[in-house]
Amino acid sequence: MVERVAGSAEAKLLAAQGIRSLYSFLNTEDVFEILSISCSALNDIKRLVCLKADDDIYIVKLGCRASMQYLYQLLEQKHEEILKVNRMKFKQNKQSQSLNISENNHDSVEDSSKDDSTLSSQQQSSTTTTTTTTDCTNELNHHDSIINMLNEWIQKNCHAMNMSNSKLIGNQDFQLAIVSNGSSSEASICCSCGVKVQLTRVCFNFSLSNFYKHIRSKNCIMMKKKKITPNDADELNSLDEYELTDDTTSQAVSINELAQGSASSITIGHSVGTVMSLKRTHNIEQVAKKNVLSFKNFMKFVLVHFC
């Protein structure tokens, strides 16, 4: 375009300076200023654009300068037209966008309200699902932990509490209930005797001290049933005393004495006293009755076989 409007020499001058766009050309103050520099690369352009004086000074031809001015005016006018067109398009686009925005405001509000309601319902459902899963996991962990602590405590204290069994059975001797409320949980144990004990929270677990206090008290009917009764203790002690009386009786009446003594004058002097001295103080009467019966049976056996 520059070559067609201004000329080939002017086009070469612009190309030598790297002016290849409209904006670079319009922002250059004087395109002929570079010709004042002594440069071998510009000698050919100087011969086309300038006149060389006798004192070796180059003067720009007026026609070339006028062609550049015409080109500058033409491109500047074209640039202004382009800017006007762009401004008009921008205004039209802005007006159309404002109309579209005003028309779509109502629809967008309705859509946004629907989207918000849908999103909130989805969030609530997802939150509920997550909370339910977490609560179930926490309940299982707390349940196992409480059962393990209770069994360990019963095993350690069953002898001190005189229990016949070193284990409590869930849903029979007690019922454990755990309720999760979001980040917190509550636990309680209902004893089979009808007393409900609320467990206290300690850090991330529960303390069973309240339930331990209940089952160690005299009011817990469940523990009374599990304790060893006096009859059971007497039976165990009677077996021990029976074996002991047999041993002492066999020591008092030996086979040698029976062989040497007469059939009618067998004396067992100290057997009764020995038996009575070995009896325990807490069950003297019951053990004495059983020992007397055992002694009578022994005497019958002696009389039958040696008389």
Short mmCIF file of C-alpha atoms in Angstrom, two decimals:
data_model
loop_
_atom_site.label_atom_id
_atom_site.label_comp_id
_atom_site.label_asym_id
_atom_site.label_seq_id
_atom_site.Cartn_x
_atom_site.Cartn_y
_atom_site.Cartn_z
CA MET A 1 0.00 0.00 0.00
CA VAL A 2 2.84 2.44 0.87
CA GLU A 3 4.55 1.66 -2.42
CA ARG A 4 1.31 2.26 -4.35
CA VAL A 5 0.44 5.56 -2.64
CA ALA A 6 3.84 7.13 -1.85
CA GLY A 7 6.33 5.23 -3.96
CA SER A 8 8.91 2.46 -3.85
CA ALA A 9 11.68 4.62 -2.38
CA GLU A 10 9.44 5.70 0.49
CA ALA A 11 8.45 2.07 1.07
CA LYS A 12 12.11 1.02 1.28
CA LEU A 13 12.77 3.87 3.74
CA LEU A 14 10.00 2.68 6.04
CA ALA A 15 11.09 -0.97 5.72
CA ALA A 16 14.68 -0.06 6.61
CA GLN A 17 13.42 1.51 9.87
CA GLY A 18 11.15 -1.42 10.72
CA ILE A 19 7.93 0.57 10.32
CA ARG A 20 5.46 -2.10 9.23
CA SER A 21 2.16 -1.15 10.89
CA LEU A 22 -0.24 1.76 10.95
CA TYR A 23 0.36 2.57 14.60
CA SER A 24 4.15 2.55 14.31
CA PHE A 25 3.98 4.88 11.29
CA LEU A 26 1.59 7.35 12.94
CA ASN A 27 3.72 7.43 16.10
CA THR A 28 6.97 8.23 14.21
CA GLU A 29 7.64 11.98 14.22
CA ASP A 30 10.02 12.20 11.23
CA VAL A 31 10.75 9.20 9.03
CA PHE A 32 13.51 11.12 7.18
CA GLU A 33 15.58 11.85 10.31
CA ILE A 34 17.45 8.58 9.97
CA LEU A 35 19.02 9.75 6.70
CA SER A 36 21.28 12.15 8.62
CA ILE A 37 23.21 9.17 9.95
CA SER A 38 26.28 7.95 8.08
CA CYS A 39 25.45 4.33 7.39
CA SER A 40 26.40 2.22 4.40
CA ALA A 41 23.08 0.36 4.58
CA LEU A 42 21.24 3.62 3.87
CA ASN A 43 23.36 4.75 0.89
CA ASP A 44 21.07 3.21 -1.73
CA ILE A 45 17.97 4.74 -0.09
CA LYS A 46 19.69 8.14 0.17
CA ARG A 47 20.37 8.13 -3.59
CA LEU A 48 16.64 7.53 -4.25
CA VAL A 49 15.13 9.90 -1.68
CA CYS A 50 17.74 12.65 -1.34
CA LEU A 51 19.85 14.97 -3.41
CA LYS A 52 23.57 15.05 -2.74
CA ALA A 53 25.13 18.52 -2.56
CA ASP A 54 28.69 19.35 -3.58
CA ASP A 55 29.74 19.36 0.05
CA ASP A 56 28.47 15.76 0.41
CA ILE A 57 25.30 16.82 2.28
CA TYR A 58 22.07 14.88 1.52
CA ILE A 59 18.85 16.88 1.17
CA VAL A 60 15.43 15.12 1.14
CA LYS A 61 13.49 15.63 -2.03
CA LEU A 62 10.34 17.72 -1.53
CA GLY A 63 8.25 15.31 -3.52
CA CYS A 64 9.24 12.41 -1.30
CA ARG A 65 8.46 14.43 1.82
CA ALA A 66 5.08 15.49 0.37
CA SER A 67 4.26 11.87 -0.48
CA MET A 68 5.00 10.86 3.10
CA GLN A 69 2.78 13.68 4.43
CA TYR A 70 -0.06 12.60 2.15
CA LEU A 71 0.36 9.01 3.27
CA TYR A 72 0.34 10.14 6.89
CA GLN A 73 -2.88 12.16 6.44
CA LEU A 74 -4.57 9.34 4.56
CA LEU A 75 -3.71 6.72 7.18
CA GLU A 76 -4.65 9.01 10.05
CA GLN A 77 -8.06 9.67 8.46
CA LYS A 78 -8.56 5.98 7.94
CA HIS A 79 -7.60 5.34 11.54
CA GLU A 80 -10.19 7.85 12.77
CA GLU A 81 -12.91 6.19 10.68
CA ILE A 82 -12.03 2.82 12.12
CA LEU A 83 -12.20 4.23 15.65
CA LYS A 84 -15.64 5.74 14.98
CA VAL A 85 -16.95 2.47 13.63
CA ASN A 86 -15.60 0.64 16.64
CA ARG A 87 -17.21 3.14 19.01
CA MET A 88 -20.58 2.73 17.30
CA LYS A 89 -20.33 -1.05 17.46
CA PHE A 90 -19.38 -0.85 21.10
CA LYS A 91 -22.40 1.34 21.91
CA GLN A 92 -24.75 -0.93 19.99
CA ASN A 93 -23.38 -4.01 21.70
CA LYS A 94 -23.68 -2.34 25.07
CA GLN A 95 -27.31 -1.38 24.45
CA SER A 96 -28.21 -4.85 23.22
CA GLN A 97 -26.49 -6.41 26.21
CA SER A 98 -28.36 -4.12 28.61
CA LEU A 99 -31.66 -5.11 26.96
CA ASN A 100 -30.79 -8.78 27.17
CA ILE A 101 -29.76 -8.41 30.78
CA SER A 102 -33.01 -6.65 31.70
CA GLU A 103 -35.05 -9.32 29.92
CA ASN A 104 -33.16 -12.18 31.49
CA ASN A 105 -33.06 -10.76 35.00
CA HIS A 106 -36.41 -12.23 35.97
CA ASP A 107 -35.60 -15.61 34.48
CA SER A 108 -32.18 -15.65 36.08
CA VAL A 109 -33.68 -14.81 39.46
CA GLU A 110 -36.15 -17.67 39.17
CA ASP A 111 -33.47 -20.05 37.94
CA SER A 112 -31.10 -19.01 40.70
CA SER A 113 -33.80 -19.54 43.32
CA LYS A 114 -34.49 -23.00 41.92
CA ASP A 115 -30.79 -23.79 41.79
CA ASP A 116 -30.33 -22.56 45.35
CA SER A 117 -33.19 -24.70 46.60
CA THR A 118 -31.88 -27.73 44.73
CA LEU A 119 -28.33 -27.13 45.96
CA SER A 120 -29.48 -26.64 49.53
CA SER A 121 -31.50 -29.86 49.42
CA GLN A 122 -28.53 -31.74 47.98
CA GLN A 123 -26.23 -30.31 50.62
CA GLN A 124 -28.67 -31.23 53.35
CA SER A 125 -29.01 -34.78 52.05
CA SER A 126 -25.25 -35.18 51.70
CA THR A 127 -24.69 -33.68 55.15
CA THR A 128 -27.33 -35.97 56.63
CA THR A 129 -25.75 -39.02 54.99
CA THR A 130 -22.27 -38.08 56.16
CA THR A 131 -23.50 -37.33 59.67
CA THR A 132 -25.42 -40.62 59.84
CA THR A 133 -22.39 -42.62 58.74
CA THR A 134 -20.13 -40.85 61.22
CA ASP A 135 -22.65 -41.30 64.06
CA CYS A 136 -22.94 -45.04 63.37
CA THR A 137 -19.17 -45.43 63.40
CA ASN A 138 -18.85 -43.51 66.66
CA GLU A 139 -21.63 -45.52 68.30
CA LEU A 140 -19.94 -48.82 67.40
CA ASN A 141 -16.58 -47.62 68.68
CA HIS A 142 -18.06 -46.36 71.96
CA HIS A 143 -20.12 -49.54 72.39
CA ASP A 144 -17.11 -51.85 72.00
CA SER A 145 -14.98 -49.68 74.27
CA ILE A 146 -17.57 -49.58 77.06
CA ILE A 147 -18.20 -53.34 76.91
CA ASN A 148 -14.46 -54.09 77.06
CA MET A 149 -13.94 -51.76 80.03
CA LEU A 150 -16.89 -53.30 81.89
CA ASN A 151 -15.69 -56.89 81.32
CA GLU A 152 -12.16 -56.05 82.45
CA TRP A 153 -13.44 -54.38 85.62
CA ILE A 154 -15.74 -57.31 86.46
CA GLN A 155 -12.91 -59.83 85.99
CA LYS A 156 -10.65 -57.86 88.33
CA ASN A 157 -13.28 -57.36 91.04
CA CYS A 158 -15.40 -60.53 90.85
CA HIS A 159 -13.65 -62.20 93.81
CA ALA A 160 -13.80 -59.10 95.96
CA MET A 161 -17.52 -58.79 95.21
CA ASN A 162 -18.09 -62.52 95.89
CA MET A 163 -19.57 -63.10 92.43
CA SER A 164 -20.36 -66.56 91.10
CA ASN A 165 -19.66 -65.47 87.51
CA SER A 166 -16.92 -63.11 86.30
CA LYS A 167 -18.92 -61.65 83.41
CA LEU A 168 -22.06 -59.61 82.87
CA ILE A 169 -24.25 -60.53 79.90
CA GLY A 170 -25.45 -57.72 77.65
CA ASN A 171 -29.24 -57.34 77.10
CA GLN A 172 -29.71 -59.71 80.05
CA ASP A 173 -27.89 -58.17 82.99
CA PHE A 174 -27.76 -54.69 81.48
CA GLN A 175 -28.66 -52.67 78.37
CA LEU A 176 -26.24 -50.14 76.87
CA ALA A 177 -27.72 -47.16 74.97
CA ILE A 178 -25.61 -44.66 72.96
CA VAL A 179 -27.15 -41.63 71.25
CA SER A 180 -25.11 -39.40 68.90
CA ASN A 181 -26.02 -35.74 68.47
CA GLY A 182 -23.70 -34.49 65.76
CA SER A 183 -20.28 -34.01 67.30
CA SER A 184 -21.34 -35.12 70.82
CA SER A 185 -22.61 -38.47 72.14
CA GLU A 186 -24.52 -39.58 75.23
CA ALA A 187 -24.38 -43.03 76.81
CA SER A 188 -26.40 -44.72 79.55
CA ILE A 189 -26.62 -48.21 81.07
CA CYS A 190 -29.92 -49.62 82.28
CA CYS A 191 -29.39 -52.34 84.88
CA SER A 192 -31.72 -55.34 84.90
CA CYS A 193 -32.85 -54.26 88.35
CA GLY A 194 -34.48 -51.23 86.71
CA VAL A 195 -31.98 -48.50 87.60
CA LYS A 196 -30.74 -46.33 84.72
CA VAL A 197 -27.24 -44.88 85.10
CA GLN A 198 -26.04 -41.97 82.94
CA LEU A 199 -22.37 -42.27 81.95
CA THR A 200 -20.16 -39.19 82.17
CA ARG A 201 -18.02 -38.07 79.22
CA VAL A 202 -14.25 -38.05 79.77
CA CYS A 203 -12.24 -36.68 76.81
CA PHE A 204 -13.16 -38.90 73.85
CA ASN A 205 -14.59 -41.80 75.89
CA PHE A 206 -17.07 -42.51 78.69
CA SER A 207 -16.47 -43.22 82.37
CA LEU A 208 -18.23 -46.19 84.02
CA SER A 209 -17.64 -45.02 87.59
CA ASN A 210 -21.36 -44.31 88.14
CA PHE A 211 -22.33 -47.81 87.03
CA TYR A 212 -19.56 -49.39 89.13
CA LYS A 213 -20.89 -47.49 92.13
CA HIS A 214 -24.40 -48.81 91.49
CA ILE A 215 -23.51 -52.50 91.15
CA ARG A 216 -21.35 -52.33 94.29
CA SER A 217 -24.20 -50.87 96.32
CA LYS A 218 -26.69 -52.95 98.32
CA ASN A 219 -29.60 -51.75 96.18
CA CYS A 220 -28.59 -53.63 93.01
CA ILE A 221 -30.79 -56.73 92.86
CA MET A 222 -28.95 -58.05 89.81
CA MET A 223 -25.65 -58.29 91.69
CA LYS A 224 -27.36 -59.89 94.68
CA LYS A 225 -28.47 -62.73 92.42
CA LYS A 226 -24.96 -63.18 91.08
CA LYS A 227 -23.28 -63.26 94.49
CA ILE A 228 -22.42 -66.60 96.10
CA THR A 229 -25.11 -67.48 98.70
CA PRO A 230 -24.26 -68.81 102.20
CA ASN A 231 -25.68 -72.24 101.27
CA ASP A 232 -23.28 -72.47 98.34
CA ALA A 233 -20.40 -71.46 100.58
CA ASP A 234 -21.45 -73.99 103.26
CA GLU A 235 -21.53 -76.78 100.72
CA LEU A 236 -18.00 -75.96 99.58
CA ASN A 237 -16.74 -75.65 103.14
CA SER A 238 -18.55 -78.86 104.16
CA LEU A 239 -16.75 -80.81 101.48
CA ASP A 240 -13.42 -79.52 102.74
CA GLU A 241 -14.29 -80.30 106.36
CA TYR A 242 -15.54 -83.75 105.43
CA GLU A 243 -12.23 -84.60 103.83
CA LEU A 244 -10.39 -83.16 106.81
CA THR A 245 -12.40 -85.21 109.35
CA ASP A 246 -11.79 -88.36 107.36
CA ASP A 247 -8.05 -87.72 107.52
CA THR A 248 -8.04 -86.98 111.25
CA THR A 249 -10.28 -89.94 112.03
CA SER A 250 -8.05 -92.28 110.10
CA GLN A 251 -5.10 -90.90 112.07
CA ALA A 252 -6.85 -91.40 115.45
CA VAL A 253 -8.05 -94.90 114.70
CA SER A 254 -5.30 -96.73 112.86
CA ILE A 255 -5.41 -100.26 111.55
CA ASN A 256 -2.84 -101.40 114.14
CA GLU A 257 -5.01 -100.22 117.04
CA LEU A 258 -8.04 -101.98 115.58
CA ALA A 259 -6.06 -105.21 115.23
CA GLN A 260 -4.62 -105.07 118.75
CA GLY A 261 -7.76 -103.97 120.58
CA SER A 262 -10.62 -106.27 121.41
CA ALA A 263 -13.79 -106.27 119.38
CA SER A 264 -15.84 -105.02 122.31
CA SER A 265 -13.46 -102.42 123.69
CA ILE A 266 -12.41 -100.25 120.79
CA THR A 267 -11.81 -96.73 122.07
CA ILE A 268 -11.55 -93.71 120.02
CA GLY A 269 -10.67 -91.15 122.62
CA HIS A 270 -9.60 -88.03 120.98
CA SER A 271 -11.17 -88.29 117.54
CA VAL A 272 -14.19 -86.18 118.41
CA GLY A 273 -12.07 -83.50 120.04
CA THR A 274 -9.70 -83.43 117.10
CA VAL A 275 -12.58 -83.01 114.67
CA MET A 276 -14.15 -80.24 116.73
CA SER A 277 -10.87 -78.34 116.99
CA LEU A 278 -10.44 -78.22 113.21
CA LYS A 279 -13.86 -76.81 112.47
CA ARG A 280 -14.15 -73.29 111.09
CA THR A 281 -15.79 -70.70 113.26
CA HIS A 282 -18.25 -69.29 110.69
CA ASN A 283 -20.02 -72.68 110.03
CA ILE A 284 -19.49 -74.68 113.25
CA GLU A 285 -23.02 -76.00 113.56
CA GLN A 286 -23.44 -77.32 110.02
CA VAL A 287 -19.99 -78.91 109.88
CA ALA A 288 -20.54 -80.51 113.30
CA LYS A 289 -23.76 -82.13 112.12
CA LYS A 290 -22.09 -83.60 109.07
CA ASN A 291 -19.10 -84.79 111.13
CA VAL A 292 -21.35 -86.50 113.67
CA LEU A 293 -23.17 -88.25 110.86
CA SER A 294 -19.88 -89.33 109.33
CA PHE A 295 -18.61 -90.57 112.69
CA LYS A 296 -21.78 -92.62 113.25
CA ASN A 297 -21.41 -94.21 109.84
CA PHE A 298 -17.79 -95.00 110.62
CA MET A 299 -18.72 -96.61 113.95
CA LYS A 300 -21.35 -98.76 112.25
CA PHE A 301 -18.74 -99.88 109.75
CA VAL A 302 -16.33 -100.84 112.57
CA LEU A 303 -18.95 -102.71 114.59
CA VAL A 304 -20.16 -104.67 111.60
CA HIS A 305 -16.72 -105.80 110.45
CA PHE A 306 -14.91 -106.31 113.76
CA CYS A 307 -17.62 -107.60 116.11
#
